[in-house]
């Protein structure tokens, strides 16, 4: 078990996030002799992909899979590196001067660093359908979190719907844990042979090919899979009772369900980086905004880097190597004699193996437009209960972007700060205006990016200059 550190006021390197990239980056910088701390919102290291790896009640072996338990080696290396670790730390602000606002045990404080590495990872893409706010409807990522951390397996008539590698991985894990899946509704878009085959050679050379074929075959042998789903809705009064769906060239059908688990891919978790002022761009291959970074993870802001899936989705193995590369860049900047070129060469060779197969997966599991851009009474902003039609109507009377939409409908102003609606609102506006998402842009985020109480803010240290600015003598 990793002992929690009592954070200092200043470090050489602060890493935000303790997933694959964050752990790898911190291990590199701490071993090079730089004072390093990892601020982790979770109670234990591992991030989303290795959640609960030091505390999971699940037995070692085939249920969670070899890729999950491989994270133990990364955690052990981090434990022995000398880096500090602060669990349950909510980072709510990051300035251009690398001042980090963080709440720990109900107390807010400011930590400064010469180098900051953001390893905030990925989050699930919104999947707005009619009824997605009903009890009994949740994301596959949420269900997987419960399985990893608490050993909980969904019961009753469980239906999985959507697309993407995580859907198939969770299906296998749930089945191996003794669960039963009523059906899988596959919403993958039909892809022309040419766009997919353009990336097939590199995919075949990556470690994903055999692993993926085995995964798909194993799930399809045990579960009824309905492909070509083009319409989807959750039905019920007080909770989900059934799933309504439509397949290509077929009429609408209805399937009873006690639980509906949704997933259509993951996207970078960019809120903190956006609030800090890091430049972002629209990535059409992954259909999301990604930070602009160089080959070492450096951003448009001096001394702030982004590593792992927070810089673009590539998977856990690639995230580890991206973390190491970002860590080596920090060491090279602060202690040049402590790094060897061979360390980066090794990381880049491994990274190339895993990144090579990503474009194929992105194309194969590209989420359908009808599930990214909802219509009618489908809730888009869950916090403020704003529907797709309300967003479209606002565009028709002159709203041109998501930031103006805040004034029209309060979209993006709830507790989630736009995490659950940001991409949907951008694509809805772009579609209604007939322009690209890049032209529409994204929510302008400001700190605090996570909830923080006034009591915590009032308890922050007050420099003499700040007091003098507001106190009259």
CSV table of C-alpha atoms in Angstrom, one decimal:
chain,number,residue,atom,x,y,z
A,1,UNK,CA,0.0,0.0,0.0
A,2,UNK,CA,1.3,3.5,-0.9
A,3,UNK,CA,1.6,5.9,2.0
A,4,UNK,CA,0.0,9.3,1.4
A,5,UNK,CA,2.4,12.2,1.4
A,6,UNK,CA,2.0,15.5,3.2
A,7,UNK,CA,2.4,17.8,0.2
A,8,UNK,CA,5.0,20.6,0.1
A,9,UNK,CA,4.4,24.1,-1.3
A,10,UNK,CA,6.8,23.7,-4.2
A,11,UNK,CA,8.1,20.8,-6.3
A,12,UNK,CA,10.3,20.3,-9.3
A,13,UNK,CA,7.5,18.2,-10.9
A,14,UNK,CA,3.8,17.9,-10.1
A,15,UNK,CA,1.9,15.1,-11.9
A,16,UNK,CA,-1.9,15.3,-12.0
A,17,UNK,CA,-3.4,11.8,-12.3
A,18,UNK,CA,-2.2,8.4,-11.2
A,19,UNK,CA,-3.2,6.3,-14.2
A,20,UNK,CA,-0.7,4.6,-16.6
A,21,UNK,CA,0.8,7.9,-17.9
A,22,UNK,CA,1.0,9.7,-14.5
A,23,UNK,CA,2.6,6.8,-12.7
A,24,UNK,CA,5.2,6.2,-15.4
A,25,UNK,CA,6.0,9.9,-15.7
A,26,UNK,CA,6.5,10.3,-11.9
A,27,UNK,CA,8.6,7.2,-11.7
A,28,UNK,CA,11.0,8.6,-14.3
A,29,UNK,CA,11.3,12.1,-12.7
A,30,UNK,CA,11.6,10.9,-9.1
A,31,UNK,CA,14.3,8.3,-10.0
A,32,UNK,CA,16.2,11.2,-11.7
A,33,UNK,CA,16.4,13.0,-8.4
A,34,UNK,CA,13.7,15.6,-9.0
A,35,UNK,CA,11.2,16.3,-6.2
A,36,UNK,CA,8.0,14.9,-7.5
A,37,UNK,CA,4.4,14.5,-6.3
A,38,UNK,CA,1.4,12.9,-7.9
A,39,UNK,CA,-2.0,14.4,-7.1
A,40,UNK,CA,-4.7,11.8,-7.6
A,41,UNK,CA,-8.4,12.3,-7.3
A,42,UNK,CA,-8.9,8.6,-6.6
A,43,UNK,CA,-8.3,6.9,-3.2
A,44,UNK,CA,-5.6,4.6,-4.7
A,45,UNK,CA,-3.4,4.6,-7.8
A,46,UNK,CA,-4.3,3.0,-11.1
A,47,UNK,CA,-6.5,5.6,-12.8
A,48,UNK,CA,-9.5,4.3,-14.8
A,49,UNK,CA,-7.9,1.4,-16.6
A,50,UNK,CA,-6.2,-0.1,-13.5
A,51,UNK,CA,-8.7,1.2,-11.0
A,52,UNK,CA,-8.6,-0.6,-7.7
A,53,UNK,CA,-5.5,-2.6,-8.7
A,54,UNK,CA,-4.0,-2.3,-5.2
A,55,UNK,CA,-7.3,-2.9,-3.4
A,56,UNK,CA,-9.6,-4.9,-5.8
A,57,UNK,CA,-11.5,-7.8,-4.2
A,58,UNK,CA,-11.4,-9.6,-7.6
A,59,UNK,CA,-9.3,-12.8,-7.7
A,60,UNK,CA,-6.1,-12.6,-9.7
A,61,UNK,CA,-6.5,-14.4,-13.1
A,62,UNK,CA,-8.6,-14.3,-16.1
A,63,UNK,CA,-11.7,-12.3,-15.0
A,64,UNK,CA,-10.1,-8.8,-15.3
A,65,UNK,CA,-7.5,-10.0,-17.7
A,66,UNK,CA,-3.7,-10.0,-18.1
A,67,UNK,CA,-3.7,-6.4,-19.3
A,68,UNK,CA,-5.3,-5.2,-16.1
A,69,UNK,CA,-2.9,-7.0,-13.7
A,70,UNK,CA,0.1,-5.9,-15.8
A,71,UNK,CA,-0.5,-2.6,-14.1
A,72,UNK,CA,0.9,-4.0,-10.8
A,73,UNK,CA,4.5,-3.7,-12.2
A,74,UNK,CA,4.0,0.0,-13.0
A,75,UNK,CA,2.5,0.6,-9.5
A,76,UNK,CA,5.4,-1.2,-7.8
A,77,UNK,CA,8.0,0.8,-9.8
A,78,UNK,CA,6.2,4.0,-8.7
A,79,UNK,CA,6.2,2.9,-5.1
A,80,UNK,CA,9.9,2.4,-5.1
A,81,UNK,CA,10.7,5.6,-7.0
A,82,UNK,CA,10.6,8.1,-4.1
A,83,UNK,CA,7.8,10.1,-5.6
A,84,UNK,CA,5.2,11.5,-3.3
A,85,UNK,CA,1.6,10.4,-3.6
A,86,UNK,CA,-1.5,12.4,-2.5
A,87,UNK,CA,-4.8,10.5,-2.9
A,88,UNK,CA,-8.3,12.0,-2.8
A,89,UNK,CA,-6.8,15.3,-4.1
A,90,UNK,CA,-9.1,17.3,-6.2
A,91,UNK,CA,-7.2,19.6,-8.6
A,92,UNK,CA,-9.6,22.5,-9.4
A,93,UNK,CA,-7.2,25.1,-11.0
A,94,UNK,CA,-3.9,25.3,-13.0
A,95,UNK,CA,-2.4,28.7,-14.0
A,96,UNK,CA,0.0,29.5,-16.7
A,97,UNK,CA,2.6,30.2,-14.0
A,98,UNK,CA,2.1,26.5,-12.9
A,99,UNK,CA,0.3,27.3,-9.7
A,100,UNK,CA,-2.0,24.3,-8.9
A,101,UNK,CA,-5.2,24.8,-6.8
A,102,UNK,CA,-6.0,21.5,-5.0
A,103,UNK,CA,-8.3,20.4,-2.2
A,104,UNK,CA,-7.1,17.7,0.1
A,105,UNK,CA,-9.2,16.5,3.1
A,106,UNK,CA,-11.4,19.6,2.8
A,107,UNK,CA,-8.5,22.1,2.8
A,108,UNK,CA,-7.6,24.1,-0.3
A,109,UNK,CA,-4.0,24.9,-1.0
A,110,UNK,CA,-1.8,26.2,-3.8
A,111,UNK,CA,1.2,24.1,-4.9
A,112,UNK,CA,3.8,25.4,-7.4
A,113,UNK,CA,6.1,23.5,-9.7
A,114,UNK,CA,8.8,24.0,-12.3
A,115,UNK,CA,7.2,21.4,-14.5
A,116,UNK,CA,3.6,20.1,-14.5
A,117,UNK,CA,2.5,16.9,-16.3
A,118,UNK,CA,-1.2,16.5,-16.8
A,119,UNK,CA,-2.1,12.8,-17.0
A,120,UNK,CA,-5.9,13.2,-16.6
A,121,UNK,CA,-6.6,10.3,-19.0
A,122,UNK,CA,-9.9,9.7,-20.8
A,123,UNK,CA,-13.6,9.8,-20.2
A,124,UNK,CA,-16.5,8.2,-21.9
A,125,UNK,CA,-18.0,9.9,-24.9
A,126,UNK,CA,-21.5,11.2,-24.2
A,127,UNK,CA,-24.2,8.7,-25.5
A,128,UNK,CA,-27.4,10.9,-25.4
A,129,UNK,CA,-30.5,8.8,-26.3
A,130,UNK,CA,-34.1,9.0,-25.2
A,131,UNK,CA,-34.3,7.7,-21.6
A,132,UNK,CA,-30.6,7.8,-20.9
A,133,UNK,CA,-31.3,9.6,-17.6
A,134,UNK,CA,-33.5,6.8,-16.3
A,135,UNK,CA,-32.4,4.8,-13.3
A,136,UNK,CA,-30.9,1.5,-14.5
A,137,UNK,CA,-29.2,3.2,-17.5
A,138,UNK,CA,-25.5,3.8,-17.0
A,139,UNK,CA,-22.2,3.8,-18.8
A,140,UNK,CA,-20.2,0.6,-19.4
A,141,UNK,CA,-17.2,2.5,-17.9
A,142,UNK,CA,-19.2,3.0,-14.7
A,143,UNK,CA,-20.2,-0.6,-14.5
A,144,UNK,CA,-16.6,-1.7,-15.1
A,145,UNK,CA,-15.5,0.6,-12.3
A,146,UNK,CA,-17.9,-1.2,-9.9
A,147,UNK,CA,-16.6,-4.5,-11.1
A,148,UNK,CA,-12.9,-3.6,-10.6
A,149,UNK,CA,-13.2,-1.8,-7.3
A,150,UNK,CA,-16.0,-3.7,-5.5
A,151,UNK,CA,-16.5,-6.9,-7.4
A,152,UNK,CA,-20.1,-6.0,-8.3
A,153,UNK,CA,-21.6,-7.7,-11.3
A,154,UNK,CA,-24.9,-6.5,-12.9
A,155,UNK,CA,-27.8,-8.8,-12.5
A,156,UNK,CA,-31.2,-9.3,-14.2
A,157,UNK,CA,-31.8,-8.7,-17.9
A,158,UNK,CA,-28.6,-6.8,-18.8
A,159,UNK,CA,-28.4,-5.2,-22.2
A,160,UNK,CA,-25.1,-3.7,-23.6
A,161,UNK,CA,-25.4,-1.2,-26.4
A,162,UNK,CA,-22.9,0.8,-28.4
A,163,UNK,CA,-19.6,0.4,-30.0
A,164,UNK,CA,-15.9,0.4,-29.2
A,165,UNK,CA,-13.2,-2.0,-27.7
A,166,UNK,CA,-14.3,-1.3,-24.1
A,167,UNK,CA,-17.8,-2.7,-24.7
A,168,UNK,CA,-16.3,-6.0,-25.8
A,169,UNK,CA,-13.7,-6.1,-23.0
A,170,UNK,CA,-16.3,-5.4,-20.3
A,171,UNK,CA,-18.7,-8.0,-21.8
A,172,UNK,CA,-15.9,-10.6,-21.5
A,173,UNK,CA,-15.0,-9.5,-17.9
A,174,UNK,CA,-18.7,-9.6,-16.9
A,175,UNK,CA,-19.2,-13.1,-18.4
A,176,UNK,CA,-16.0,-14.4,-16.8
A,177,UNK,CA,-17.2,-13.0,-13.4
A,178,UNK,CA,-20.4,-15.1,-13.6
A,179,UNK,CA,-22.7,-12.5,-15.1
A,180,UNK,CA,-25.2,-13.0,-17.8
A,181,UNK,CA,-25.8,-10.6,-20.8
A,182,UNK,CA,-29.3,-10.6,-22.3
A,183,UNK,CA,-28.0,-9.1,-25.6
A,184,UNK,CA,-25.5,-6.8,-27.2
A,185,UNK,CA,-26.9,-4.1,-29.5
A,186,UNK,CA,-24.0,-3.1,-31.8
A,187,UNK,CA,-24.3,0.4,-33.1
A,188,UNK,CA,-21.1,0.4,-35.1
A,189,UNK,CA,-21.4,2.3,-38.4
A,190,UNK,CA,-20.9,0.3,-41.6
A,191,UNK,CA,-17.4,1.2,-42.8
A,192,UNK,CA,-16.4,1.1,-46.4
A,193,UNK,CA,-13.6,-1.4,-47.0
A,194,UNK,CA,-11.2,1.2,-48.3
A,195,UNK,CA,-11.1,3.5,-45.2
A,196,UNK,CA,-10.5,0.6,-42.9
A,197,UNK,CA,-8.0,-1.3,-45.1
A,198,UNK,CA,-5.9,1.8,-45.4
A,199,UNK,CA,-4.8,1.2,-41.8
A,200,UNK,CA,-4.9,-2.6,-41.8
A,201,UNK,CA,-1.2,-3.2,-42.3
A,202,UNK,CA,-0.1,-1.3,-39.3
A,203,UNK,CA,-2.9,-2.8,-37.2
A,204,UNK,CA,-1.8,-6.3,-38.2
A,205,UNK,CA,1.7,-5.5,-37.0
A,206,UNK,CA,0.4,-4.2,-33.6
A,207,UNK,CA,-0.3,-6.3,-30.5
A,208,UNK,CA,-4.0,-5.7,-30.9
A,209,UNK,CA,-4.9,-8.0,-33.8
A,210,UNK,CA,-4.8,-11.5,-32.2
A,211,UNK,CA,-6.0,-10.1,-28.8
A,212,UNK,CA,-9.0,-8.4,-30.5
A,213,UNK,CA,-10.0,-11.4,-32.6
A,214,UNK,CA,-9.9,-13.7,-29.5
A,215,UNK,CA,-12.0,-11.2,-27.5
A,216,UNK,CA,-14.7,-10.8,-30.2
A,217,UNK,CA,-14.9,-14.5,-30.8
A,218,UNK,CA,-15.2,-15.3,-27.1
A,219,UNK,CA,-18.0,-12.9,-26.5
A,220,UNK,CA,-20.0,-13.8,-29.7
A,221,UNK,CA,-19.9,-17.4,-28.7
A,222,UNK,CA,-21.7,-16.7,-25.5
A,223,UNK,CA,-24.0,-13.7,-26.2
A,224,UNK,CA,-26.6,-12.8,-28.7
A,225,UNK,CA,-25.2,-9.9,-30.7
A,226,UNK,CA,-27.5,-7.8,-32.9
A,227,UNK,CA,-25.6,-5.6,-35.3
A,228,UNK,CA,-26.6,-2.8,-37.5
A,229,UNK,CA,-28.5,-0.9,-34.8
A,230,UNK,CA,-29.4,2.6,-36.0
A,231,UNK,CA,-31.9,3.7,-33.4
A,232,UNK,CA,-32.0,3.3,-29.7
A,233,UNK,CA,-34.1,4.4,-26.7
A,234,UNK,CA,-34.5,3.4,-23.1
A,235,UNK,CA,-38.1,2.9,-22.0
A,236,UNK,CA,-39.7,3.0,-18.5
A,237,UNK,CA,-41.5,5.1,-16.0
A,238,UNK,CA,-39.5,5.1,-12.8
A,239,UNK,CA,-36.6,3.1,-14.2
A,240,UNK,CA,-35.6,1.4,-17.4
A,241,UNK,CA,-37.9,-1.5,-18.3
A,242,UNK,CA,-37.2,-2.1,-21.9
A,243,UNK,CA,-35.0,-1.0,-24.8
A,244,UNK,CA,-36.5,0.1,-28.1
A,245,UNK,CA,-34.2,-0.3,-31.1
A,246,UNK,CA,-34.1,-0.4,-34.9
A,247,UNK,CA,-31.8,-2.2,-37.2
A,248,UNK,CA,-31.0,-1.4,-40.8
A,249,UNK,CA,-33.7,-2.5,-43.2
A,250,UNK,CA,-35.9,-3.7,-40.3
A,251,UNK,CA,-38.7,-2.2,-38.3
A,252,UNK,CA,-38.6,-1.0,-34.7
A,253,UNK,CA,-38.2,-3.7,-32.0
A,254,UNK,CA,-38.5,-3.9,-28.3
A,255,UNK,CA,-36.5,-5.9,-25.8
A,256,UNK,CA,-37.1,-6.1,-22.0
A,257,UNK,CA,-34.3,-4.9,-19.8
A,258,UNK,CA,-33.5,-4.4,-16.2
A,259,UNK,CA,-30.3,-2.6,-16.9
A,260,UNK,CA,-29.0,-0.8,-20.0
A,261,UNK,CA,-25.2,-0.2,-20.2
A,262,UNK,CA,-24.1,2.3,-22.9
A,263,UNK,CA,-20.7,3.0,-24.5
A,264,UNK,CA,-19.5,4.6,-27.7
A,265,UNK,CA,-15.8,5.2,-27.2
A,266,UNK,CA,-13.6,7.4,-25.0
A,267,UNK,CA,-12.3,10.9,-25.5
A,268,UNK,CA,-9.5,12.9,-23.8
A,269,UNK,CA,-10.4,14.5,-20.4
A,270,UNK,CA,-9.4,18.0,-21.3
A,271,UNK,CA,-11.2,20.3,-18.9
A,272,UNK,CA,-8.3,21.2,-16.7
A,273,UNK,CA,-6.0,21.8,-19.7
A,274,UNK,CA,-8.6,23.9,-21.4
A,275,UNK,CA,-9.1,26.0,-18.2
A,276,UNK,CA,-5.4,26.6,-18.0
A,277,UNK,CA,-5.4,28.0,-21.5
A,278,UNK,CA,-3.7,25.1,-23.4
A,279,UNK,CA,-4.3,25.3,-27.1
A,280,UNK,CA,-6.7,22.6,-28.5
A,281,UNK,CA,-7.8,21.5,-31.9
A,282,UNK,CA,-10.6,19.4,-33.3
A,283,UNK,CA,-9.4,15.9,-34.2
A,284,UNK,CA,-11.7,14.5,-36.9
A,285,UNK,CA,-10.4,11.0,-36.7
A,286,UNK,CA,-11.4,10.7,-33.1
A,287,UNK,CA,-14.2,13.2,-33.2
A,288,UNK,CA,-13.2,15.3,-30.3
A,289,UNK,CA,-11.0,18.2,-29.1
A,290,UNK,CA,-7.4,17.3,-28.3
A,291,UNK,CA,-4.6,19.4,-26.9
A,292,UNK,CA,-1.9,20.6,-29.3
A,293,UNK,CA,1.3,18.9,-28.1
A,294,UNK,CA,4.8,18.2,-29.5
A,295,UNK,CA,6.4,14.8,-29.6
A,296,UNK,CA,7.4,15.2,-25.9
A,297,UNK,CA,3.9,16.1,-24.8
A,298,UNK,CA,4.8,19.8,-24.3
A,299,UNK,CA,1.8,22.2,-24.7
A,300,UNK,CA,1.5,25.8,-25.8
A,301,UNK,CA,2.1,26.8,-22.2
A,302,UNK,CA,5.7,26.8,-20.9
A,303,UNK,CA,6.5,24.0,-18.5
A,304,UNK,CA,3.1,22.3,-18.8
A,305,UNK,CA,3.0,18.9,-20.6
A,306,UNK,CA,0.2,16.4,-21.2
A,307,UNK,CA,0.8,12.7,-21.3
A,308,UNK,CA,-1.4,9.6,-22.0
A,309,UNK,CA,-4.9,9.5,-23.3
A,310,UNK,CA,-5.4,13.1,-22.2
A,311,UNK,CA,-3.4,14.1,-25.3
A,312,UNK,CA,-5.3,11.8,-27.6
A,313,UNK,CA,-6.7,8.3,-27.2
A,314,UNK,CA,-4.1,5.5,-27.7
A,315,UNK,CA,-4.7,3.0,-24.9
A,316,UNK,CA,-3.0,2.1,-21.6
A,317,UNK,CA,0.2,0.6,-23.1
A,318,UNK,CA,0.8,3.7,-25.2
A,319,UNK,CA,0.0,5.9,-22.2
A,320,UNK,CA,2.8,4.4,-20.2
A,321,UNK,CA,5.3,5.2,-22.9
A,322,UNK,CA,3.9,8.7,-23.4
A,323,UNK,CA,4.3,9.2,-19.6
A,324,UNK,CA,7.9,8.1,-19.7
A,325,UNK,CA,8.7,10.4,-22.6
A,326,UNK,CA,7.0,13.4,-20.9
A,327,UNK,CA,8.9,12.6,-17.7
A,328,UNK,CA,12.2,12.3,-19.5
A,329,UNK,CA,11.5,15.7,-21.1
A,330,UNK,CA,11.0,17.2,-17.6
A,331,UNK,CA,14.3,15.7,-16.4
A,332,UNK,CA,16.1,17.0,-19.5
A,333,UNK,CA,14.9,20.5,-18.8
A,334,UNK,CA,15.7,20.5,-15.1
A,335,UNK,CA,18.6,18.1,-14.7
A,336,UNK,CA,20.1,17.3,-18.2
A,337,UNK,CA,22.9,15.0,-17.0
A,338,UNK,CA,20.4,12.7,-15.4
A,339,UNK,CA,18.8,11.4,-18.6
A,340,UNK,CA,20.2,9.1,-21.3
A,341,UNK,CA,19.0,9.1,-25.0
A,342,UNK,CA,18.6,5.4,-24.9
A,343,UNK,CA,15.8,5.7,-22.4
A,344,UNK,CA,13.7,7.7,-24.8
A,345,UNK,CA,14.6,5.5,-27.8
A,346,UNK,CA,13.3,2.5,-26.0
A,347,UNK,CA,10.1,4.2,-25.0
A,348,UNK,CA,9.5,5.5,-28.6
A,349,UNK,CA,10.0,2.0,-30.1
A,350,UNK,CA,7.4,0.5,-27.7
A,351,UNK,CA,5.0,3.5,-28.3
A,352,UNK,CA,5.2,3.0,-32.1
A,353,UNK,CA,4.0,-0.6,-31.8
A,354,UNK,CA,0.9,0.4,-29.9
A,355,UNK,CA,0.1,3.6,-31.7
A,356,UNK,CA,0.3,1.8,-35.1
A,357,UNK,CA,-3.0,0.0,-34.6
A,358,UNK,CA,-5.0,3.0,-33.2
A,359,UNK,CA,-6.1,4.5,-36.6
A,360,UNK,CA,-7.7,1.2,-37.6
A,361,UNK,CA,-9.7,1.0,-34.3
A,362,UNK,CA,-10.7,4.6,-34.6
A,363,UNK,CA,-12.2,4.0,-38.0
A,364,UNK,CA,-13.7,0.6,-37.2
A,365,UNK,CA,-15.5,1.8,-34.1
A,366,UNK,CA,-16.3,5.3,-35.3
A,367,UNK,CA,-19.6,6.3,-33.4
A,368,UNK,CA,-22.6,6.9,-35.6
A,369,UNK,CA,-23.8,10.5,-36.3
A,370,UNK,CA,-27.3,9.7,-35.1
A,371,UNK,CA,-25.9,8.7,-31.6
A,372,UNK,CA,-23.5,11.7,-31.4
A,373,UNK,CA,-26.1,14.3,-32.6
A,374,UNK,CA,-29.4,13.6,-31.0
A,375,UNK,CA,-32.8,15.3,-31.8
A,376,UNK,CA,-36.1,16.1,-30.3
A,377,UNK,CA,-36.7,15.7,-26.6
A,378,UNK,CA,-33.5,13.8,-26.0
A,379,UNK,CA,-31.7,15.3,-23.0
A,380,UNK,CA,-28.4,16.8,-24.0
A,381,UNK,CA,-27.3,18.7,-20.8
A,382,UNK,CA,-28.2,16.5,-17.9
A,383,UNK,CA,-27.3,19.1,-15.3
A,384,UNK,CA,-29.7,21.7,-16.6
A,385,UNK,CA,-32.1,19.3,-18.4
A,386,UNK,CA,-31.7,20.9,-21.8
A,387,UNK,CA,-33.0,19.0,-24.8
A,388,UNK,CA,-31.5,18.7,-28.3
A,389,UNK,CA,-34.5,20.6,-29.8
A,390,UNK,CA,-33.9,23.5,-27.4
A,391,UNK,CA,-30.3,23.7,-28.6
A,392,UNK,CA,-31.4,23.7,-32.2
A,393,UNK,CA,-34.0,26.3,-31.6
A,394,UNK,CA,-31.4,28.5,-29.9
A,395,UNK,CA,-29.2,28.2,-33.0
A,396,UNK,CA,-32.1,29.3,-35.2
A,397,UNK,CA,-32.6,32.5,-33.3
A,398,UNK,CA,-28.9,33.5,-33.5
A,399,UNK,CA,-26.8,31.4,-31.1
A,400,UNK,CA,-23.5,30.6,-32.9
A,401,UNK,CA,-21.5,28.6,-30.3
A,402,UNK,CA,-21.4,26.7,-27.0
A,403,UNK,CA,-20.3,29.8,-25.0
A,404,UNK,CA,-23.3,31.8,-26.2
A,405,UNK,CA,-25.5,28.8,-25.5
A,406,UNK,CA,-24.7,29.2,-21.8
A,407,UNK,CA,-26.6,32.5,-21.8
A,408,UNK,CA,-29.4,31.0,-23.8
A,409,UNK,CA,-29.9,27.8,-22.0
A,410,UNK,CA,-27.3,27.4,-19.2
A,411,UNK,CA,-25.8,24.4,-21.0
A,412,UNK,CA,-22.4,23.5,-19.5
A,413,UNK,CA,-22.9,25.5,-16.3
A,414,UNK,CA,-23.9,22.7,-14.1
A,415,UNK,CA,-21.8,20.6,-11.7
A,416,UNK,CA,-20.2,18.5,-14.5
A,417,UNK,CA,-18.8,21.7,-16.1
A,418,UNK,CA,-19.7,20.5,-19.6
A,419,UNK,CA,-18.0,17.1,-19.3
A,420,UNK,CA,-21.2,15.2,-20.3
A,421,UNK,CA,-22.6,17.7,-22.9
A,422,UNK,CA,-19.6,19.6,-24.3
A,423,UNK,CA,-19.0,17.4,-27.4
A,424,UNK,CA,-22.7,16.9,-28.1
A,425,UNK,CA,-23.5,20.6,-27.9
A,426,UNK,CA,-20.6,21.5,-30.2
A,427,UNK,CA,-21.7,18.9,-32.8
A,428,UNK,CA,-25.4,19.8,-32.5
A,429,UNK,CA,-24.6,23.5,-33.2
A,430,UNK,CA,-22.2,22.6,-36.0
A,431,UNK,CA,-24.8,20.4,-37.7
A,432,UNK,CA,-27.5,23.0,-37.3
A,433,UNK,CA,-25.3,25.7,-38.8
A,434,UNK,CA,-23.8,23.5,-41.5
A,435,UNK,CA,-20.2,24.2,-40.4
A,436,UNK,CA,-17.5,22.1,-38.8
A,437,UNK,CA,-17.1,21.5,-35.1
A,438,UNK,CA,-13.7,23.3,-35.4
A,439,UNK,CA,-15.5,26.4,-36.5
A,440,UNK,CA,-18.0,26.2,-33.6
A,441,UNK,CA,-15.4,25.6,-30.9
A,442,UNK,CA,-15.8,24.4,-27.4
A,443,UNK,CA,-16.8,25.7,-24.0
A,444,UNK,CA,-14.6,28.3,-22.6
A,445,UNK,CA,-13.7,26.8,-19.2
A,446,UNK,CA,-12.5,28.7,-16.2
A,447,UNK,CA,-11.4,27.6,-12.8
A,448,UNK,CA,-12.5,26.1,-10.6
A,449,UNK,CA,-13.1,23.1,-12.9
A,450,UNK,CA,-14.2,20.9,-10.0
A,451,UNK,CA,-16.6,21.9,-7.1
A,452,UNK,CA,-14.8,23.6,-4.3
A,453,UNK,CA,-16.5,25.3,-1.2
A,454,UNK,CA,-16.2,28.9,-0.3
A,455,UNK,CA,-14.9,27.8,3.1
A,456,UNK,CA,-12.0,26.1,1.3
A,457,UNK,CA,-11.2,29.1,-0.8
A,458,UNK,CA,-11.4,31.5,2.1
A,459,UNK,CA,-8.9,29.3,4.0
A,460,UNK,CA,-6.2,29.8,1.3
A,461,UNK,CA,-3.1,31.7,2.5
A,462,UNK,CA,-3.4,35.4,1.8
A,463,UNK,CA,-0.3,37.2,0.7
A,464,UNK,CA,0.3,40.7,2.0
A,465,UNK,CA,-0.3,42.2,-1.5
A,466,UNK,CA,-3.7,40.5,-1.8
A,467,UNK,CA,-4.8,41.8,1.6
A,468,UNK,CA,-3.6,45.3,0.9
A,469,UNK,CA,-5.6,45.3,-2.4
A,470,UNK,CA,-9.0,44.9,-0.6
A,471,UNK,CA,-8.4,46.2,3.0
A,472,UNK,CA,-8.7,50.0,3.6
A,473,UNK,CA,-6.6,51.4,6.4
